[in-house]
Amino acid sequence: MTVKLRRLATTAADFEAEFQRLQHWSAETDAAIESRVAGIIADVRARGDAALLELTARFDGVQATAMAELEIGRDELQAALDAITPAQRRALEAAADRVRDYHQRQLDATSRSWQYRDADGTLLGQKVTPLDRVGIYVPGGKAAYPSSVLMNAIPAQVAGVGEIVMVVPTPRGERNALVLAAAQVAGVHRVFTIGGAQAVAALA
């Protein structure tokens, strides 16, 4: 397959028009994508795990007979953390500490519950309650970003979310050690090797 690259210069008179043209998707393309995604979501809603297993085999090339086979256990997350280089581990842990510190300050500054009675005795206030469970989607395969794990899981953890479930595609079974190590550092509770629209539908 030949890829044709185009180079645009911001100094060119037609830069803005050419840039917008490159970004434009046709209405037909948008409609086709939306239709396909809607079909995947409807399939997962109707058939549940059976649809997820079939779609994971079709799109990621990962064969499984049960969802339990697509879950990455805590021992594998810890093994990934142990397997990366000391420098990589230090970088992950330092990044996690910085993200955690920032969101802890954010929580302290703006997100505490509070209440008061006004002059006529009416009780007013704000009650902040963390969600019981959240799902996070992390890119996988060639587009593997441990930062996506840290930036999504740690704020949820700081907020007090009870369970953090992560989904990450593993094309042809390829698992990224840094992504798994980041999940361990960030305190993700469960990790499943599913991706695409079907993974988002499953989380929902």
CSV table of C-alpha atoms in Angstrom, one decimal:
chain,number,residue,atom,x,y,z
A,1,MET,CA,0.0,0.0,0.0
A,2,THR,CA,1.4,3.4,-1.0
A,3,VAL,CA,0.8,6.3,1.4
A,4,LYS,CA,0.8,9.8,-0.2
A,5,LEU,CA,1.9,12.5,2.2
A,6,ARG,CA,1.0,16.1,1.7
A,7,ARG,CA,3.0,19.0,3.1
A,8,LEU,CA,1.2,22.2,4.1
A,9,ALA,CA,2.9,25.5,4.9
A,10,THR,CA,1.3,27.8,7.4
A,11,THR,CA,2.6,30.7,5.5
A,12,ALA,CA,0.8,29.8,2.3
A,13,ALA,CA,-2.3,31.9,1.4
A,14,ASP,CA,-4.5,28.8,1.0
A,15,PHE,CA,-3.3,27.1,4.2
A,16,GLU,CA,-6.5,27.4,6.2
A,17,ALA,CA,-8.7,26.2,3.3
A,18,GLU,CA,-6.4,23.3,2.6
A,19,PHE,CA,-6.1,22.3,6.2
A,20,GLN,CA,-9.9,22.3,6.6
A,21,ARG,CA,-10.3,20.2,3.5
A,22,LEU,CA,-7.9,17.6,4.8
A,23,GLN,CA,-9.8,17.4,8.1
A,24,HIS,CA,-13.2,17.1,6.4
A,25,TRP,CA,-15.1,13.8,6.4
A,26,SER,CA,-17.8,13.3,4.0
A,27,ALA,CA,-21.4,13.0,5.3
A,28,GLU,CA,-21.5,9.5,3.8
A,29,THR,CA,-18.4,8.4,5.6
A,30,ASP,CA,-19.7,9.8,8.9
A,31,ALA,CA,-23.0,8.0,8.4
A,32,ALA,CA,-21.3,4.7,7.6
A,33,ILE,CA,-19.1,4.9,10.7
A,34,GLU,CA,-22.1,5.8,12.9
A,35,SER,CA,-24.1,3.0,11.5
A,36,ARG,CA,-21.3,0.4,12.0
A,37,VAL,CA,-20.7,1.6,15.6
A,38,ALA,CA,-24.5,1.5,16.3
A,39,GLY,CA,-24.6,-2.0,15.0
A,40,ILE,CA,-21.7,-3.1,17.3
A,41,ILE,CA,-23.4,-1.5,20.3
A,42,ALA,CA,-26.7,-3.1,19.6
A,43,ASP,CA,-25.0,-6.5,19.2
A,44,VAL,CA,-23.3,-6.2,22.5
A,45,ARG,CA,-26.5,-5.0,24.2
A,46,ALA,CA,-28.4,-8.0,22.7
A,47,ARG,CA,-25.9,-10.8,23.0
A,48,GLY,CA,-23.5,-9.6,25.8
A,49,ASP,CA,-20.4,-11.6,26.3
A,50,ALA,CA,-21.0,-13.8,23.2
A,51,ALA,CA,-20.9,-10.7,21.0
A,52,LEU,CA,-17.7,-9.4,22.8
A,53,LEU,CA,-15.9,-12.7,22.3
A,54,GLU,CA,-16.9,-12.8,18.6
A,55,LEU,CA,-15.9,-9.1,18.0
A,56,THR,CA,-12.6,-9.5,19.8
A,57,ALA,CA,-11.8,-12.5,17.6
A,58,ARG,CA,-12.8,-10.6,14.4
A,59,PHE,CA,-11.1,-7.2,15.1
A,60,ASP,CA,-8.2,-8.1,17.4
A,61,GLY,CA,-7.5,-11.7,16.3
A,62,VAL,CA,-7.7,-12.9,19.9
A,63,GLN,CA,-9.6,-16.1,20.4
A,64,ALA,CA,-11.3,-16.8,23.7
A,65,THR,CA,-14.2,-19.0,24.8
A,66,ALA,CA,-15.1,-17.0,27.9
A,67,MET,CA,-14.6,-13.5,29.2
A,68,ALA,CA,-12.4,-14.8,32.0
A,69,GLU,CA,-9.8,-15.6,29.4
A,70,LEU,CA,-9.7,-12.0,28.4
A,71,GLU,CA,-9.1,-10.7,31.9
A,72,ILE,CA,-5.6,-9.8,32.9
A,73,GLY,CA,-5.0,-10.8,36.6
A,74,ARG,CA,-3.2,-8.8,39.3
A,75,ASP,CA,-0.3,-11.2,39.1
A,76,GLU,CA,0.3,-10.4,35.5
A,77,LEU,CA,0.1,-6.6,36.1
A,78,GLN,CA,2.7,-7.0,38.9
A,79,ALA,CA,4.9,-9.2,36.7
A,80,ALA,CA,4.8,-6.4,34.0
A,81,LEU,CA,5.8,-3.8,36.6
A,82,ASP,CA,8.6,-6.1,37.7
A,83,ALA,CA,9.7,-6.7,34.1
A,84,ILE,CA,10.2,-3.1,32.9
A,85,THR,CA,13.5,-1.4,33.4
A,86,PRO,CA,14.2,0.4,36.6
A,87,ALA,CA,14.2,3.7,34.7
A,88,GLN,CA,10.8,3.0,33.2
A,89,ARG,CA,9.5,2.1,36.7
A,90,ARG,CA,10.8,5.3,38.2
A,91,ALA,CA,9.3,7.3,35.4
A,92,LEU,CA,5.9,5.7,35.8
A,93,GLU,CA,5.9,6.0,39.6
A,94,ALA,CA,7.1,9.7,39.4
A,95,ALA,CA,4.3,10.5,36.9
A,96,ALA,CA,1.7,8.7,39.0
A,97,ASP,CA,2.8,10.7,42.1
A,98,ARG,CA,2.5,14.0,40.2
A,99,VAL,CA,-0.9,13.1,38.8
A,100,ARG,CA,-2.1,12.0,42.2
A,101,ASP,CA,-0.8,15.1,43.9
A,102,TYR,CA,-2.5,17.4,41.4
A,103,HIS,CA,-5.9,15.7,41.7
A,104,GLN,CA,-5.7,15.5,45.5
A,105,ARG,CA,-5.2,19.3,45.5
A,106,GLN,CA,-8.1,19.7,43.1
A,107,LEU,CA,-10.3,17.5,45.4
A,108,ASP,CA,-9.2,19.6,48.5
A,109,ALA,CA,-9.9,22.9,46.7
A,110,THR,CA,-13.2,22.3,45.0
A,111,SER,CA,-14.8,19.0,45.6
A,112,ARG,CA,-15.5,18.5,49.2
A,113,SER,CA,-19.1,18.3,50.4
A,114,TRP,CA,-20.3,21.4,52.3
A,115,GLN,CA,-23.5,22.9,53.6
A,116,TYR,CA,-24.8,25.9,55.4
A,117,ARG,CA,-28.0,27.6,56.5
A,118,ASP,CA,-28.9,30.9,55.0
A,119,ALA,CA,-30.5,33.8,56.8
A,120,ASP,CA,-34.0,32.4,56.6
A,121,GLY,CA,-32.8,28.9,57.9
A,122,THR,CA,-32.8,27.1,54.5
A,123,LEU,CA,-30.1,24.4,54.3
A,124,LEU,CA,-28.0,24.8,51.2
A,125,GLY,CA,-24.9,23.0,50.1
A,126,GLN,CA,-23.2,20.5,47.8
A,127,LYS,CA,-22.8,16.8,48.4
A,128,VAL,CA,-20.0,15.1,46.5
A,129,THR,CA,-20.3,11.3,46.2
A,130,PRO,CA,-17.8,9.2,44.2
A,131,LEU,CA,-19.2,6.7,41.7
A,132,ASP,CA,-19.1,3.1,42.8
A,133,ARG,CA,-17.5,1.9,39.5
A,134,VAL,CA,-15.9,3.5,36.4
A,135,GLY,CA,-14.6,2.2,33.2
A,136,ILE,CA,-11.6,3.5,31.4
A,137,TYR,CA,-10.5,2.8,27.8
A,138,VAL,CA,-6.8,2.7,27.0
A,139,PRO,CA,-5.4,2.5,23.5
A,140,GLY,CA,-3.4,-0.7,22.8
A,141,GLY,CA,-1.2,-2.3,20.2
A,142,LYS,CA,1.0,0.2,18.4
A,143,ALA,CA,-0.8,3.1,20.0
A,144,ALA,CA,0.1,2.2,23.6
A,145,TYR,CA,0.0,5.1,26.1
A,146,PRO,CA,0.7,4.3,29.8
A,147,SER,CA,-0.1,8.0,30.4
A,148,SER,CA,-3.7,7.3,29.4
A,149,VAL,CA,-3.9,4.8,32.3
A,150,LEU,CA,-2.4,7.2,34.8
A,151,MET,CA,-4.5,10.2,33.7
A,152,ASN,CA,-7.8,8.3,33.9
A,153,ALA,CA,-7.3,5.8,36.7
A,154,ILE,CA,-5.6,8.1,39.3
A,155,PRO,CA,-8.3,10.9,39.3
A,156,ALA,CA,-10.9,8.2,39.8
A,157,GLN,CA,-8.9,6.7,42.6
A,158,VAL,CA,-8.4,10.0,44.3
A,159,ALA,CA,-12.1,10.8,44.1
A,160,GLY,CA,-12.8,7.6,46.0
A,161,VAL,CA,-14.3,5.4,43.2
A,162,GLY,CA,-14.7,1.9,44.5
A,163,GLU,CA,-13.8,-0.1,41.4
A,164,ILE,CA,-11.9,0.9,38.3
A,165,VAL,CA,-12.3,-1.4,35.3
A,166,MET,CA,-9.9,-0.9,32.4
A,167,VAL,CA,-10.3,-2.2,28.8
A,168,VAL,CA,-7.4,-2.3,26.4
A,169,PRO,CA,-7.2,-3.9,22.9
A,170,THR,CA,-4.4,-6.4,22.4
A,171,PRO,CA,-4.2,-6.9,18.6
A,172,ARG,CA,-3.1,-10.5,17.9
A,173,GLY,CA,-2.6,-11.0,21.7
A,174,GLU,CA,0.2,-8.3,21.9
A,175,ARG,CA,0.2,-6.9,25.4
A,176,ASN,CA,2.2,-3.8,26.2
A,177,ALA,CA,4.2,-4.2,29.5
A,178,LEU,CA,4.3,-0.4,30.2
A,179,VAL,CA,0.5,-0.2,29.9
A,180,LEU,CA,0.0,-3.1,32.3
A,181,ALA,CA,2.6,-1.8,34.7
A,182,ALA,CA,0.9,1.6,34.7
A,183,ALA,CA,-2.4,-0.2,35.6
A,184,GLN,CA,-0.6,-1.7,38.6
A,185,VAL,CA,0.9,1.6,39.7
A,186,ALA,CA,-2.4,3.4,39.2
A,187,GLY,CA,-4.4,0.8,41.3
A,188,VAL,CA,-6.7,-0.4,38.5
A,189,HIS,CA,-8.9,-3.2,39.9
A,190,ARG,CA,-9.7,-5.2,36.8
A,191,VAL,CA,-8.3,-5.2,33.2
A,192,PHE,CA,-9.9,-6.8,30.1
A,193,THR,CA,-8.2,-7.3,26.7
A,194,ILE,CA,-11.0,-5.9,24.6
A,195,GLY,CA,-11.1,-2.8,22.5
A,196,GLY,CA,-13.1,-0.8,20.0
A,197,ALA,CA,-16.7,0.3,20.2
A,198,GLN,CA,-17.6,-3.2,21.6
A,199,ALA,CA,-15.4,-2.4,24.7
A,200,VAL,CA,-17.1,0.9,25.3
A,201,ALA,CA,-20.5,-0.8,24.9
A,202,ALA,CA,-19.4,-3.5,27.4
A,203,LEU,CA,-18.4,-0.9,30.0
A,204,ALA,CA,-21.7,0.9,29.5
